[in-house]
C-alpha positions in Angstrom: 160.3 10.0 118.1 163.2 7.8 117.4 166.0 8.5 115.2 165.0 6.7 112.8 162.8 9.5 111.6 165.3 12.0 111.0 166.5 9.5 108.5 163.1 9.1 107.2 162.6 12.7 106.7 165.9 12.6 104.5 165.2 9.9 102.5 161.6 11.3 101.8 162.8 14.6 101.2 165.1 13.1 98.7 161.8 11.6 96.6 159.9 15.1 96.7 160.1 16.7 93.4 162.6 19.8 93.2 159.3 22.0 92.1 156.0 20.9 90.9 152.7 22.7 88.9 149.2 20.4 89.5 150.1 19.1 92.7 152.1 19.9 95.5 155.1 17.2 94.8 157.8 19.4 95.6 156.7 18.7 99.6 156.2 15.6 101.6 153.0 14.7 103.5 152.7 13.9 106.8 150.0 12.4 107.9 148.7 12.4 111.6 148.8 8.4 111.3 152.5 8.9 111.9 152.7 8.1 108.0 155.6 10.1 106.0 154.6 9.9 102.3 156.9 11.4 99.1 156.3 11.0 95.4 158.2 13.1 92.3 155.7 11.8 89.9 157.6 8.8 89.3 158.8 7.5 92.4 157.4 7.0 95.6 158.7 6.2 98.9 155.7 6.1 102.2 157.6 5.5 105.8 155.4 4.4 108.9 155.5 4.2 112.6 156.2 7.4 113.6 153.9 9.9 116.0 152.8 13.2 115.6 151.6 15.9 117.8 148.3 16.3 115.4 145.7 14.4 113.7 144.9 15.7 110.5 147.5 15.7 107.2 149.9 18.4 106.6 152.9 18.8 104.2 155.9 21.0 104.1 158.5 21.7 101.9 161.0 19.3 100.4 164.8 20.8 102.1 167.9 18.7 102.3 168.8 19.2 106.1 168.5 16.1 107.5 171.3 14.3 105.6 173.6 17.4 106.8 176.8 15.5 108.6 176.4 18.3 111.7 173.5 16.7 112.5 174.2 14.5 115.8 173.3 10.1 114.6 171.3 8.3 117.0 169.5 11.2 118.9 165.8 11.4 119.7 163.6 13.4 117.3 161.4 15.9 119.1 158.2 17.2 116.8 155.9 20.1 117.6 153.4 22.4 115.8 152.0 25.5 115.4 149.2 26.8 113.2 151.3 27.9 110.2 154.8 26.2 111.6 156.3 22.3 111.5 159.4 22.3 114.2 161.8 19.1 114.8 164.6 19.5 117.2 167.4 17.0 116.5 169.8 17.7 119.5 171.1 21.6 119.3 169.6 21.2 115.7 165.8 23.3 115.4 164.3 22.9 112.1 161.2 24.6 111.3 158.6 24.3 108.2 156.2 26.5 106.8 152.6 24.0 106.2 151.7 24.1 103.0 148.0 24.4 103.3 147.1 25.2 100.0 148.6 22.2 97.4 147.6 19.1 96.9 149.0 15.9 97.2 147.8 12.4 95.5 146.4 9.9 96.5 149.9 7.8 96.0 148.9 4.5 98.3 146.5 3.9 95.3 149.1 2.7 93.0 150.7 0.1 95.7 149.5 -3.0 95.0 149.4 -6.5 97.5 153.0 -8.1 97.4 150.8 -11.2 97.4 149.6 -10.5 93.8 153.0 -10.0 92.5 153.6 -12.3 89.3 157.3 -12.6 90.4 159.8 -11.5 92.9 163.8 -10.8 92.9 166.1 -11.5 95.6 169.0 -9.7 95.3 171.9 -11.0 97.6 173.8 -8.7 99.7 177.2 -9.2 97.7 175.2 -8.7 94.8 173.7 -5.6 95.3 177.4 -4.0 96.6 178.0 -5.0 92.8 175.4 -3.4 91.5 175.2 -0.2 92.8 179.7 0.1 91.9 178.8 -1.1 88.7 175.6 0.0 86.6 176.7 3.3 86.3 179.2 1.4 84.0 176.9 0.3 81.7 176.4 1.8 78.9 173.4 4.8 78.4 174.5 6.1 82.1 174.0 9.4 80.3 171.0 8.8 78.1 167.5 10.1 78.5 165.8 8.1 81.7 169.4 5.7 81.6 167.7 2.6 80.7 168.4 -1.0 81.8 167.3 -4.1 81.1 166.3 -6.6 84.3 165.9 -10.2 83.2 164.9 -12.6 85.7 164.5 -15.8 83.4 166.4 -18.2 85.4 169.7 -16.0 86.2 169.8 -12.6 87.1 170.9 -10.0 84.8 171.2 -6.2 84.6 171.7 -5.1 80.9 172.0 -2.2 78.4 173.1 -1.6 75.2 174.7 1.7 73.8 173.2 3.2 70.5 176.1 2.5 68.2 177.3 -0.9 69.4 175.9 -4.0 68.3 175.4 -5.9 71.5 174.3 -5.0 75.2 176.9 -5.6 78.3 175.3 -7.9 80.6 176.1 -7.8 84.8 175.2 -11.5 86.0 173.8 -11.2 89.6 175.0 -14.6 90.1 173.7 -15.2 93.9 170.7 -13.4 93.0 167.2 -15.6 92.6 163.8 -15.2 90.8 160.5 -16.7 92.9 157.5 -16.5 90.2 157.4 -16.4 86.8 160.3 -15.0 84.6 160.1 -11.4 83.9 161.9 -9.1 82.2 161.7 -5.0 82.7 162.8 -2.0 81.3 163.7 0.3 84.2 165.5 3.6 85.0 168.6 2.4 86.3 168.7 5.1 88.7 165.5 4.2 90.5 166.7 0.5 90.5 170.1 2.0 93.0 168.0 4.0 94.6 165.5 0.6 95.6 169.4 -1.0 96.6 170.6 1.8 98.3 167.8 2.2 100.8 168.5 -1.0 101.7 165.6 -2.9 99.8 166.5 -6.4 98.8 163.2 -7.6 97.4 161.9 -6.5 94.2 158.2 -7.6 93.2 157.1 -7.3 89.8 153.3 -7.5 89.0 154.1 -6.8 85.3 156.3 -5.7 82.7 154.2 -2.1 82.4 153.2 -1.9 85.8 155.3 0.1 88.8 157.9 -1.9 90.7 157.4 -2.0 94.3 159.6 -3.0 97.4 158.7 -3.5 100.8 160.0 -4.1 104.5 158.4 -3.8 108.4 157.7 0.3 107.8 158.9 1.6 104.7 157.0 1.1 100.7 159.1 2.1 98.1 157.3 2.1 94.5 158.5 3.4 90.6 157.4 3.6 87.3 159.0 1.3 84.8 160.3 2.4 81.4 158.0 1.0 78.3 160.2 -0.4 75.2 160.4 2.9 73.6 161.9 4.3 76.1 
């Protein structure tokens, strides 16, 4: 495989839930379609175009390696598999994961919806979104319970939040940034919002103020759950 999956095994790894109970969210699925899939419950990220050395689907545990800085950039992924055993050998590098063959994952694709259907999309601008992700920890509620913001795409772009004992929100004006679509306006976890940034998404399609965000490019999916008033 390319290298590309070793960073696609980091960043799914990263979505996995630390533990889980019902189902087996604390591992990643991979999927003999050469599908990686992730979800914490409230995030999801699904990866595709990678190939496997088996045909049925198989997770293993969630583990940090692959963002380790030892690990050599830009080398060839080899993958194998034994009956109990996941192994993938990033240059001197062998990792190897126990199969969970007794969870259960969900059946996350469910939730993505067709981009197509989206009532509106945001484009965030490349200067824009260096802004954001320096910034919005700034605002205030960083530290508050599912650190709410505010995304109001109503002809400007702005990120918002307002602290409990202060009588107006602080506004950041993403002032390259454009709305195709209706206007919308969403309460999000801020955190999910950088995360979307971070992995390099710069498309945001909203089908409606209480359903999950979604973002998409050539391979990757990257879906969350929005945060209702209350909240």
């Amino acid at each position: 495989n390319p290298p590309e999956l070793a960073r696609a095994l980091h960043d799914t790894m990263q979505t996995a839930a630390p533990e889980s109970t019902r189902y087996a969210l604390q591992c990643i699925q991979l999927r003999g379609s050469g599908k990686i899939v992730a979800t914490d419950g409230s995030q999801m990220l699904l990866e595709t175009g990678f190939e496997f050395p088996w045909d049925d689907d198989l997770m293993i545990p969630r583990r940090v390696v692959f963002g380790s800085s030892e690990l050599v950039t830009g080398s060839d992924v080899q993958v194998g598999k034994s009956d109990d055993w996941v192994c993938f050998r990033i240059g001197c590098w062998s990792f190897f994961f126990a199969i969970n063959k007794e969870g259960r994952f969900p059946d996350v694709e469910s939730c993505v919806r067709d981009v197509t259907s989206a009532a509106a999309s945001i484009q965030i601008d490349s200067q824009d979104a260096a802004f954001l992700v320096k910034s919005i920890k700034q605002l205030p509620g960083n530290d508050a319970l599912y650190s709410p913001v505010t995304v109001d795409a109503n002809g400007s772009v702005f990120i918002r939040s307002k602290a409990d004992d202060a009588p107006n929100p602080i506004e950041l004006l993403l002032s390259n940034s454009t709305r195709t679509g209706q206007p919308e306006r969403i309460n999000t976890n801020r955190q999910y919002l950088r995360r979307a940034i971070d992995l390099g998404f710069r498309e945001i399609h909203v089908f409606a103020p209480d359903q999950p965000l979604l973002c998409v490019d050539d391979r990757r999916k990257y879906l969350w759950a929005v945060l209702t008033p209350s909240e």
